[in-house]
Coordinates of C-alpha atoms and ligand atoms in Angstrom, one line a residue:
X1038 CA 84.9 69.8 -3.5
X1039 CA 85.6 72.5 -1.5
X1040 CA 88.9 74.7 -2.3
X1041 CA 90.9 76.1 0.5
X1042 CA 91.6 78.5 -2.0
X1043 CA 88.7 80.2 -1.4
X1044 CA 88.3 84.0 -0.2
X1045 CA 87.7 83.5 3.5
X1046 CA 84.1 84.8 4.1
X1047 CA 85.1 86.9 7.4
X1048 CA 87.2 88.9 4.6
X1049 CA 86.0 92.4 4.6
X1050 CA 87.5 93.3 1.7
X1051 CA 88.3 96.9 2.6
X1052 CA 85.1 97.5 3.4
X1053 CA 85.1 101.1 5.4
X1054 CA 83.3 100.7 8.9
X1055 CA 82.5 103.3 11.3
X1056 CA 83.6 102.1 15.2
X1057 CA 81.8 104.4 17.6
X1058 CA 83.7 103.8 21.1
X1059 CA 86.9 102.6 18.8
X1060 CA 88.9 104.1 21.0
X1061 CA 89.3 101.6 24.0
X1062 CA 87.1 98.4 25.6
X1063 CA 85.3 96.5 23.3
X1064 CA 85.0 98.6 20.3
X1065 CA 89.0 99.2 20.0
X1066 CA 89.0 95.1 20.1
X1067 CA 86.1 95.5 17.4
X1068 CA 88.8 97.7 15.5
X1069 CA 91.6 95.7 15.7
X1070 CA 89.2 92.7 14.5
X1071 CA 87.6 94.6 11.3
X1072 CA 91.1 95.9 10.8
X1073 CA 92.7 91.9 10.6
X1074 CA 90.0 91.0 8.5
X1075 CA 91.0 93.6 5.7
X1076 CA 88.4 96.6 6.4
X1077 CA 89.3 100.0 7.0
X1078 CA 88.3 101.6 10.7
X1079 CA 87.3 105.5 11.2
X1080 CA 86.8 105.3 14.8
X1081 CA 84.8 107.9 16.5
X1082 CA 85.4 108.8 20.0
X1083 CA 85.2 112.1 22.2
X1084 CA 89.2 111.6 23.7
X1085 CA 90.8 112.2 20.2
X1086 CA 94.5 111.1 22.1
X1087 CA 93.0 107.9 23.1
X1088 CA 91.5 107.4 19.4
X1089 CA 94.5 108.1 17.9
X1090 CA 96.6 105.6 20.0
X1091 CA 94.0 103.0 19.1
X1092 CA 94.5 104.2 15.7
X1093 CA 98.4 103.7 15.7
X1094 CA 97.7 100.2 17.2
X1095 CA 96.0 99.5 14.2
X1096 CA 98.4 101.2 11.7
X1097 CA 101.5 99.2 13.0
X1098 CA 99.6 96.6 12.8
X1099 CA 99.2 97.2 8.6
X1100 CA 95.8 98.3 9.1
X1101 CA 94.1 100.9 7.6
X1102 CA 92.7 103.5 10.8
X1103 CA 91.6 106.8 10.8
X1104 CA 90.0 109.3 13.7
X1105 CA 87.0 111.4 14.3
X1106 CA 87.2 113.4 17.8
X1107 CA 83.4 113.9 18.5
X1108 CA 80.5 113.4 21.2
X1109 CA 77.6 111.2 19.6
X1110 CA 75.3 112.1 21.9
X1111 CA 75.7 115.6 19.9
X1112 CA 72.5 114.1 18.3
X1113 CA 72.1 117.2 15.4
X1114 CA 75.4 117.2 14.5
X1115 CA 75.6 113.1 13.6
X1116 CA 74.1 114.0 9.8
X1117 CA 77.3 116.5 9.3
X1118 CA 79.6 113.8 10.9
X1119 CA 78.7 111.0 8.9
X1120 CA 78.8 113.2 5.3
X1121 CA 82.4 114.1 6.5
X1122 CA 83.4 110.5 7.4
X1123 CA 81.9 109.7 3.9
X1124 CA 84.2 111.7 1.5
X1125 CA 87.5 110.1 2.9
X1126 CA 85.5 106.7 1.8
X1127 CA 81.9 105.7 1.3
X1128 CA 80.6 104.1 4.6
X1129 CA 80.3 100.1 4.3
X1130 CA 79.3 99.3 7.7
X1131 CA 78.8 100.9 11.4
X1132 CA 79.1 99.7 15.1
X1133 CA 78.2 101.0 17.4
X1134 CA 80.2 100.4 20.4
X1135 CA 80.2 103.7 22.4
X1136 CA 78.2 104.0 25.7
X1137 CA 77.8 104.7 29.0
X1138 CA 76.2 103.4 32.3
X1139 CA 74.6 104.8 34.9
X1140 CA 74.4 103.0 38.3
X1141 CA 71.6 104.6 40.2
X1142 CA 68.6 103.5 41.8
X1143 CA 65.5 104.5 39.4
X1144 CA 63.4 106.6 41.6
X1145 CA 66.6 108.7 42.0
X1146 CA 67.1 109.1 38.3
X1147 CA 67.0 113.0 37.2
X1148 CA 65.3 113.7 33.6
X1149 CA 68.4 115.6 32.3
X1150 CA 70.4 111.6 33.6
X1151 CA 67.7 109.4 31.7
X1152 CA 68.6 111.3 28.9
X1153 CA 72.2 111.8 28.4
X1154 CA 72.3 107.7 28.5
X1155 CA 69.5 107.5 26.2
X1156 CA 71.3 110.1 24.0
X1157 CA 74.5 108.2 23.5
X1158 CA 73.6 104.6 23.8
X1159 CA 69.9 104.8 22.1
X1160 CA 69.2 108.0 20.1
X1161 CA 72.6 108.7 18.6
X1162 CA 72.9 104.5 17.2
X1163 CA 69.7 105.9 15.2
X1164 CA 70.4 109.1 14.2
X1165 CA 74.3 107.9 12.6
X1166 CA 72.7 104.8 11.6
X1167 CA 70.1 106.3 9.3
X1168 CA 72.8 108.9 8.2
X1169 CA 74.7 106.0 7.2
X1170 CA 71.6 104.5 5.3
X1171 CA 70.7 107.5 3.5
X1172 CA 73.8 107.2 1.7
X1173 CA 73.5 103.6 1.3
X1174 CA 70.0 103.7 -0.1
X1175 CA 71.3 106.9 -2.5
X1176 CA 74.0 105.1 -3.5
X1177 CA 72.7 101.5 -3.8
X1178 CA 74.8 100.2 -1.6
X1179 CA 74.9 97.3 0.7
X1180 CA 75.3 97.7 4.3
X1181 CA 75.6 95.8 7.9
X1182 CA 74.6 97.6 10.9
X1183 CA 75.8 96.7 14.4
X1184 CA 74.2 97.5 17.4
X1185 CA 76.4 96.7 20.8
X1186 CA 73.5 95.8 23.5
X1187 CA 73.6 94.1 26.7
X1188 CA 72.3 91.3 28.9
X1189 CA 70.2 93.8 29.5
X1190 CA 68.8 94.1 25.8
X1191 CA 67.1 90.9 27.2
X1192 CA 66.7 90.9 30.9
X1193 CA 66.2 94.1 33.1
X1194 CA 68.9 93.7 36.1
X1195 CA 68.5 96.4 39.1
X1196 CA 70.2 100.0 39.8
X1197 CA 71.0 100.7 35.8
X1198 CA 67.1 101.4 34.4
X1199 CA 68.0 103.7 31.9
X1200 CA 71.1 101.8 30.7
X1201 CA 68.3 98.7 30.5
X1202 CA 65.6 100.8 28.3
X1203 CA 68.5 102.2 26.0
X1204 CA 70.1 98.4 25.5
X1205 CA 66.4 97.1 25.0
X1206 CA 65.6 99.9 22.7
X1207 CA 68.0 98.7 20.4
X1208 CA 66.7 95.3 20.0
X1209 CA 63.5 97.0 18.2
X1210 CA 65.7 99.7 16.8
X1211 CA 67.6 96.9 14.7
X1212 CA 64.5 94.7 13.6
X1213 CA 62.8 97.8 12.3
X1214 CA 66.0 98.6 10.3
X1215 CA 66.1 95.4 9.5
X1216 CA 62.8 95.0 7.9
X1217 CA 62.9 98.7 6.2
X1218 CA 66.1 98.3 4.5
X1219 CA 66.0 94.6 3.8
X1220 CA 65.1 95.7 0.1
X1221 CA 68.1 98.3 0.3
X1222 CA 70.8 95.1 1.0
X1223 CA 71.1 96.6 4.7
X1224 CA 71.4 94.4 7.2
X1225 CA 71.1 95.3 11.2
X1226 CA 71.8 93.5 14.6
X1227 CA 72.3 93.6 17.9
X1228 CA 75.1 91.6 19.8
X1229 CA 75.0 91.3 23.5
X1230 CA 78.2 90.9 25.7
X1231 CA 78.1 89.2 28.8
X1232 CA 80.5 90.7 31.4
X1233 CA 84.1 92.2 30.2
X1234 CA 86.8 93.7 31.9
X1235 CA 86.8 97.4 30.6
X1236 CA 86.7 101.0 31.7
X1237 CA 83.0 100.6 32.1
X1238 CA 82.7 97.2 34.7
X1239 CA 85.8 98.3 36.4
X1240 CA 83.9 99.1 39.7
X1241 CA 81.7 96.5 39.6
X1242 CA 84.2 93.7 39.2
X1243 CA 86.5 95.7 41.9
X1244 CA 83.8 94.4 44.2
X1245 CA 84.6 91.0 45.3
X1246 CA 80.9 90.3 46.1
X1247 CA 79.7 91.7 42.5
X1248 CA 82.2 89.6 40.8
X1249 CA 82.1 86.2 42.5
X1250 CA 78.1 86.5 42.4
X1251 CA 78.9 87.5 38.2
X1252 CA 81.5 84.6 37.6
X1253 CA 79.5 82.3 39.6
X1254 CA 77.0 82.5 36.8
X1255 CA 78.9 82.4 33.8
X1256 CA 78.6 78.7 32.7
X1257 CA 82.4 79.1 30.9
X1258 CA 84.3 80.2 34.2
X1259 CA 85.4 83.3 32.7
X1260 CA 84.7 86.8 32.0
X1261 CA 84.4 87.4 28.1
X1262 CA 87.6 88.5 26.1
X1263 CA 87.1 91.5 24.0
X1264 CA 88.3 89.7 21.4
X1265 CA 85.0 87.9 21.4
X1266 CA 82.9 90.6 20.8
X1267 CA 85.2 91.6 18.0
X1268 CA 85.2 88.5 16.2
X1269 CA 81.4 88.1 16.6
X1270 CA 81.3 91.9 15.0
X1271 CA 83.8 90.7 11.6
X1272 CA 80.9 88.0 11.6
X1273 CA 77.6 90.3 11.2
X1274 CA 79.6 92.5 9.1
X1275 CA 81.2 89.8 6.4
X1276 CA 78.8 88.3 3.8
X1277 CA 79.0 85.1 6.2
X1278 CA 76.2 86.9 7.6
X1279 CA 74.2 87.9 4.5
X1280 CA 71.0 85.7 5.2
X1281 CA 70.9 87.2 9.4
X1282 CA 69.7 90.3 9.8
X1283 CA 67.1 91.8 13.1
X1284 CA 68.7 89.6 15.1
X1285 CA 70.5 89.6 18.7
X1286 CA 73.6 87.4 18.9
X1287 CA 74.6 86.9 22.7
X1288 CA 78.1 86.5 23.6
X1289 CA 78.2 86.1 26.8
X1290 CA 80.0 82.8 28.2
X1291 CA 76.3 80.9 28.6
X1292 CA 75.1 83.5 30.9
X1293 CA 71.4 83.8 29.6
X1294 CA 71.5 80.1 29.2
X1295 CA 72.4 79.8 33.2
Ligands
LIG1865 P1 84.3 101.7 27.9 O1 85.6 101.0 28.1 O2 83.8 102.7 28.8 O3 84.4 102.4 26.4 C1 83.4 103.2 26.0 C2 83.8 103.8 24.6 O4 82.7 104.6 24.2 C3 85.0 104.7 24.7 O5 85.7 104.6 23.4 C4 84.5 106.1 24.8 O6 85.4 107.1 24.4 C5 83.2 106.0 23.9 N1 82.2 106.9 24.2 C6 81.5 107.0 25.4 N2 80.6 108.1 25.3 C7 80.8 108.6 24.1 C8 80.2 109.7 23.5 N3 79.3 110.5 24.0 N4 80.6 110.0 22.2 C9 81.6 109.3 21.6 N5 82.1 108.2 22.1 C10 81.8 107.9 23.4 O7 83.1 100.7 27.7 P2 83.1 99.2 27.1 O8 82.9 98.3 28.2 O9 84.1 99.0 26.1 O10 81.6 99.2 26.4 C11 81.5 99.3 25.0 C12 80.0 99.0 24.7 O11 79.7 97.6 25.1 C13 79.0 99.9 25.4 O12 77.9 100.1 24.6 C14 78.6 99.0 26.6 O13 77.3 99.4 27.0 C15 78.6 97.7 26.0 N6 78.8 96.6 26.9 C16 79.9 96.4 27.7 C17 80.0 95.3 28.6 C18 81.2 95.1 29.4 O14 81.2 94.1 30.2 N7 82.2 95.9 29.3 C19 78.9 94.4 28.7 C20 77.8 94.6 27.9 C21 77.7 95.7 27.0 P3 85.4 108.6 25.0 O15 85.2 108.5 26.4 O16 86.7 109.1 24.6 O17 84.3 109.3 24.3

């Protein structure tokens, strides 16, 4: 029989996780999730007075929160950052949750734009992942990797084409992980929102059009609450998880299904 005494399986245990984009939207409600399931949060974020507020919110709380002020898109520096991050505590686990969007047509996209989004949402979720698993391999220790996509990681909607090929890219990104450092105990997936009221969609829900023509899709009647994405982030990271890796888990009201 079952005991209800048990060790919940979302319990992270103090694992130490690394929240890119911690400081607000989705990844501070990734945070605060990681944080009530018993893991300690360093958040990473370039606005080290928002980070630190998200921080507090999670030290009142009784969680366990500290802060690294830094641009990931600083793509040589990411090594340095992660062996820093590393001596307060080795590194259990990493989301990545920071990123940016670009609404543009694509034939008016300038090199130097393509690659500022592909440098924060695509090349930096490599470069600090495999910083990450260089330790963990070294160290043989386990690991869960967590890749914040996109609808887009699956479809390709208009006027965001590089924010499509960085949210695609890390669909392959995680199933490669996933099959190199299966041996390693490392797992890696993606998790694609639907639509969320955040810094980042504020314009486009501002627009009546945009966000009847959004909502009128979504099978649930409602925009996602970050909470959701959190909660789906404690999953891939907790051994509830331990048999799922090089996956993409949508969370996004029904949308894809619609
Ligand atoms: P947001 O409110 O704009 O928050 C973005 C976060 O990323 C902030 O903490 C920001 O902090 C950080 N960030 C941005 N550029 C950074 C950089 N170069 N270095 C370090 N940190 C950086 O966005 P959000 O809506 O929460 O989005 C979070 C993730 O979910 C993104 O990857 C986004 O693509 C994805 N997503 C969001 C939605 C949605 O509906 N909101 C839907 C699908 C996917 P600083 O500005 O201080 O650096």
């Amino acid at each position: 029989m079952t005991s209800l005494a048990q060790p919940s399986l979302f319990d992270l245990g103090g694992a130490h996780i690394v929240v890119t984009g911690g400081s607000r939207g989705l990844g501070r409600a990734v945070s605060l999730a990681i944080a009530r399931a018993g893991g300690a949060v360093t958040i990473i974020a370039r606005n080290a007075e928002q980070a630190r507020d998200a921080a507090l919110e999670i030290e009142q709380a009784g969680g366990i929160a500290r802060v690294r002020a830094a641009d990931v898109g600083e793509i040589g520096a990411l090594d340095a950052l992660v062996g820093e991050i590393s001596e307060a505590a080795p590194i259990d686990g990493v989301v990545h949750a920071a990123g940016i969007q670009l609404r543009k047509p694509a034939v008016e996209i300038a090199p130097d734009e393509f690659l500022r989004v592909q440098n924060v949402n695509l090349h930096a979720p490599y470069f600090l992942s495999t910083a990450v698993a260089r330790r963990q391999i070294d160290s043989e220790s386990p690991g869960s990797h967590v890749f914040i996509g996109s609808l887009n990681s699956s479809i390709g909607l208009p006027g965001i084409s590089p924010y499509v090929v960085s949210k695609t890219g890390l669909v392959g990104m995680a199933r490669a992980f996933s099959t190199e450092w299966a041996r390693h105990g490392i797992r890696a997936n993606v998790i694609g929102p639907g639509y969320f009221a955040t810094e980042m969609t504020e314009g486009l829900l501002a627009n009546r059009a945009d966000h009847d023509r959004i909502m009128g899709r979504i099978p649930m009647r409602r925009l996602g609450d970050p909470s959701d994405i959190g909660n789906a982030c404690v999953y891939l990271l907790s051994t509830a998880s331990q048999y799922v890796s090089g996956t993409l888990l949508n969370v996004d009201g029904g949308w894809l299904a619609s």
